[in-house]
PDB file of C-alpha atoms in Angstrom:
ATOM      1  CA  MET A   1       6.172  50.582 -15.732  1.00  0.00           C
ATOM      2  CA  ALA A   2       6.408  51.116 -11.656  1.00  0.00           C
ATOM      3  CA  ILE A   3       4.653  50.335  -8.881  1.00  0.00           C
ATOM      4  CA  LYS A   4       2.846  53.589  -7.772  1.00  0.00           C
ATOM      5  CA  GLU A   5       1.430  52.537  -4.546  1.00  0.00           C
ATOM      6  CA  ALA A   6       0.369  49.675  -2.244  1.00  0.00           C
ATOM      7  CA  LYS A   7      -2.053  49.961   0.848  1.00  0.00           C
ATOM      8  CA  GLN A   8      -3.824  47.885   3.320  1.00  0.00           C
ATOM      9  CA  SER A   9      -7.201  47.736   3.223  1.00  0.00           C
ATOM     10  CA  GLY A  10      -9.077  45.168   5.740  1.00  0.00           C
ATOM     11  CA  SER A  11      -7.081  41.787   5.509  1.00  0.00           C
ATOM     12  CA  ASN A  12      -5.894  42.582   1.707  1.00  0.00           C
ATOM     13  CA  VAL A  13      -3.508  44.816   0.153  1.00  0.00           C
ATOM     14  CA  ILE A  14      -4.014  47.198  -2.834  1.00  0.00           C
ATOM     15  CA  VAL A  15      -1.364  47.454  -5.225  1.00  0.00           C
ATOM     16  CA  LYS A  16      -1.490  50.400  -8.126  1.00  0.00           C
ATOM     17  CA  CYS A  17       0.521  49.772 -10.824  1.00  0.00           C
ATOM     18  CA  GLY A  18       0.603  51.492 -14.518  1.00  0.00           C
ATOM     19  CA  ASN A  19      -3.145  52.026 -14.797  1.00  0.00           C
ATOM     20  CA  SER A  20      -4.129  48.819 -13.156  1.00  0.00           C
ATOM     21  CA  THR A  21      -5.094  47.977  -9.647  1.00  0.00           C
ATOM     22  CA  THR A  22      -4.440  44.328  -8.145  1.00  0.00           C
ATOM     23  CA  THR A  23      -5.619  42.972  -4.382  1.00  0.00           C
ATOM     24  CA  PHE A  24      -3.592  40.218  -2.692  1.00  0.00           C
ATOM     25  CA  SER A  25      -4.221  38.713   0.425  1.00  0.00           C
ATOM     26  CA  GLY A  26      -2.252  39.386   3.556  1.00  0.00           C
ATOM     27  CA  LYS A  27      -0.369  42.179   5.644  1.00  0.00           C
ATOM     28  CA  LEU A  28       1.339  45.048   3.709  1.00  0.00           C
ATOM     29  CA  ILE A  29       5.257  44.970   4.909  1.00  0.00           C
ATOM     30  CA  GLY A  30       6.226  47.517   2.228  1.00  0.00           C
ATOM     31  CA  TYR A  31       6.768  48.137  -1.119  1.00  0.00           C
ATOM     32  CA  THR A  32       9.633  49.707  -3.542  1.00  0.00           C
ATOM     33  CA  SER A  33       8.830  50.749  -7.169  1.00  0.00           C
ATOM     34  CA  ASN A  34       9.969  47.485  -8.357  1.00  0.00           C
ATOM     35  CA  ALA A  35       8.595  44.778  -5.403  1.00  0.00           C
ATOM     36  CA  VAL A  36       5.739  44.415  -2.617  1.00  0.00           C
ATOM     37  CA  PHE A  37       6.333  42.645   0.468  1.00  0.00           C
ATOM     38  CA  ILE A  38       2.959  40.663   1.813  1.00  0.00           C
ATOM     39  CA  GLN A  39       2.989  38.419   4.646  1.00  0.00           C
ATOM     40  CA  ASN A  40       0.663  35.856   4.389  1.00  0.00           C
ATOM     41  CA  GLY A  41       0.145  33.491   7.393  1.00  0.00           C
ATOM     42  CA  ARG A  42       3.432  32.217   8.086  1.00  0.00           C
ATOM     43  CA  ASN A  43       5.272  32.966   4.922  1.00  0.00           C
ATOM     44  CA  LEU A  44       6.475  36.240   3.316  1.00  0.00           C
ATOM     45  CA  GLN A  45       5.632  36.495  -0.333  1.00  0.00           C
ATOM     46  CA  VAL A  46       7.291  38.967  -2.766  1.00  0.00           C
ATOM     47  CA  PHE A  47       5.557  40.460  -5.433  1.00  0.00           C
ATOM     48  CA  ILE A  48       7.426  42.197  -8.414  1.00  0.00           C
ATOM     49  CA  GLU A  49       6.499  44.223 -11.308  1.00  0.00           C
ATOM     50  CA  ARG A  50       6.605  42.768 -14.831  1.00  0.00           C
ATOM     51  CA  ASN A  51       5.372  44.301 -18.112  1.00  0.00           C
ATOM     52  CA  GLY A  52       2.945  46.776 -16.007  1.00  0.00           C
ATOM     53  CA  ASN A  53       1.418  44.160 -13.832  1.00  0.00           C
ATOM     54  CA  VAL A  54       2.338  43.084 -10.266  1.00  0.00           C
ATOM     55  CA  VAL A  55       2.891  39.057 -10.396  1.00  0.00           C
ATOM     56  CA  SER A  56       4.399  36.885  -7.544  1.00  0.00           C
ATOM     57  CA  SER A  57       8.232  36.524  -7.986  1.00  0.00           C
ATOM     58  CA  GLY A  58       7.611  32.785  -6.463  1.00  0.00           C
ATOM     59  CA  VAL A  59       9.747  33.303  -3.667  1.00  0.00           C
ATOM     60  CA  GLN A  60       7.982  32.662  -0.464  1.00  0.00           C
ATOM     61  CA  ILE A  61      10.269  33.218   2.606  1.00  0.00           C
ATOM     62  CA  SER A  62       8.995  31.183   5.602  1.00  0.00           C
ATOM     63  CA  LEU A  63       8.485  32.179   9.344  1.00  0.00           C
ATOM     64  CA  SER A  64       8.680  30.656  12.412  1.00  0.00           C
ATOM     65  CA  GLY A  65       5.919  32.926  14.298  1.00  0.00           C
ATOM     66  CA  ASN A  66       6.641  36.176  15.576  1.00  0.00           C
ATOM     67  CA  GLU A  67       9.624  37.531  13.890  1.00  0.00           C
ATOM     68  CA  ASP A  68       9.771  41.275  13.872  1.00  0.00           C
ATOM     69  CA  ILE A  69       9.512  42.299   9.548  1.00  0.00           C
ATOM     70  CA  ARG A  70      10.277  45.904   8.398  1.00  0.00           C
ATOM     71  CA  MET A  71      11.656  47.322   5.568  1.00  0.00           C
ATOM     72  CA  TYR A  72      15.558  48.674   5.487  1.00  0.00           C
ATOM     73  CA  GLY A  73      15.626  50.990   2.667  1.00  0.00           C
ATOM     74  CA  ASN A  74      14.724  49.244  -0.642  1.00  0.00           C
ATOM     75  CA  GLN A  75      15.267  45.388   1.360  1.00  0.00           C
ATOM     76  CA  VAL A  76      12.779  43.842   3.628  1.00  0.00           C
ATOM     77  CA  GLY A  77      14.634  42.348   7.057  1.00  0.00           C
ATOM     78  CA  ILE A  78      13.426  39.709   9.268  1.00  0.00           C
ATOM     79  CA  LYS A  79      15.004  39.679  12.690  1.00  0.00           C
ATOM     80  CA  ARG A  80      15.528  36.525  13.915  1.00  0.00           C
ATOM     81  CA  GLY A  81      17.489  36.650  17.082  1.00  0.00           C
ATOM     82  CA  ALA A  82      20.275  38.951  17.234  1.00  0.00           C
ATOM     83  CA  THR A  83      20.630  38.804  13.545  1.00  0.00           C
ATOM     84  CA  ILE A  84      18.053  40.582  10.590  1.00  0.00           C
ATOM     85  CA  HIS A  85      18.224  38.817   7.483  1.00  0.00           C
ATOM     86  CA  LEU A  86      17.823  40.787   4.392  1.00  0.00           C
ATOM     87  CA  TYR A  87      15.849  40.091   1.380  1.00  0.00           C
ATOM     88  CA  GLY A  88      16.265  42.085  -1.883  1.00  0.00           C
ATOM     89  CA  GLU A  89      13.550  43.304  -3.960  1.00  0.00           C
ATOM     90  CA  ASN A  90      13.807  39.696  -5.845  1.00  0.00           C
ATOM     91  CA  GLY A  91      13.103  37.833  -2.595  1.00  0.00           C
ATOM     92  CA  LYS A  92      16.613  36.625  -2.309  1.00  0.00           C
ATOM     93  CA  PRO A  93      19.107  36.938   0.532  1.00  0.00           C
ATOM     94  CA  ALA A  94      20.948  39.988   0.355  1.00  0.00           C
ATOM     95  CA  GLY A  95      23.103  39.414   3.912  1.00  0.00           C
ATOM     96  CA  THR A  96      22.650  40.307   7.402  1.00  0.00           C
ATOM     97  CA  ARG A  97      23.087  42.715   9.852  1.00  0.00           C
ATOM     98  CA  PRO A  98      23.013  42.907  13.433  1.00  0.00           C
ATOM     99  CA  ALA A  99      19.899  44.153  15.391  1.00  0.00           C
TER     100      ALA A  99
END
């Protein structure tokens, strides 16, 4: 199975995977066929597809406030100063790049 769609609906994110739909609270940053990145308060949460369901990966990336967060291909990037910190679909660090 794969994540088919993720969209913002008010203060919730609706994620379609297979024949099921799951709702999470927060702001949608982006998604891939394997992961959904959602900002909830001062945390960036990573949800992954597992056995046809979308579940928490157990990874929460702490944010300090007003960072610019966006997708870079299949990774999410958090701009901190002059550096963009990249995180992969599993929520683990995937390197840095200049802003």
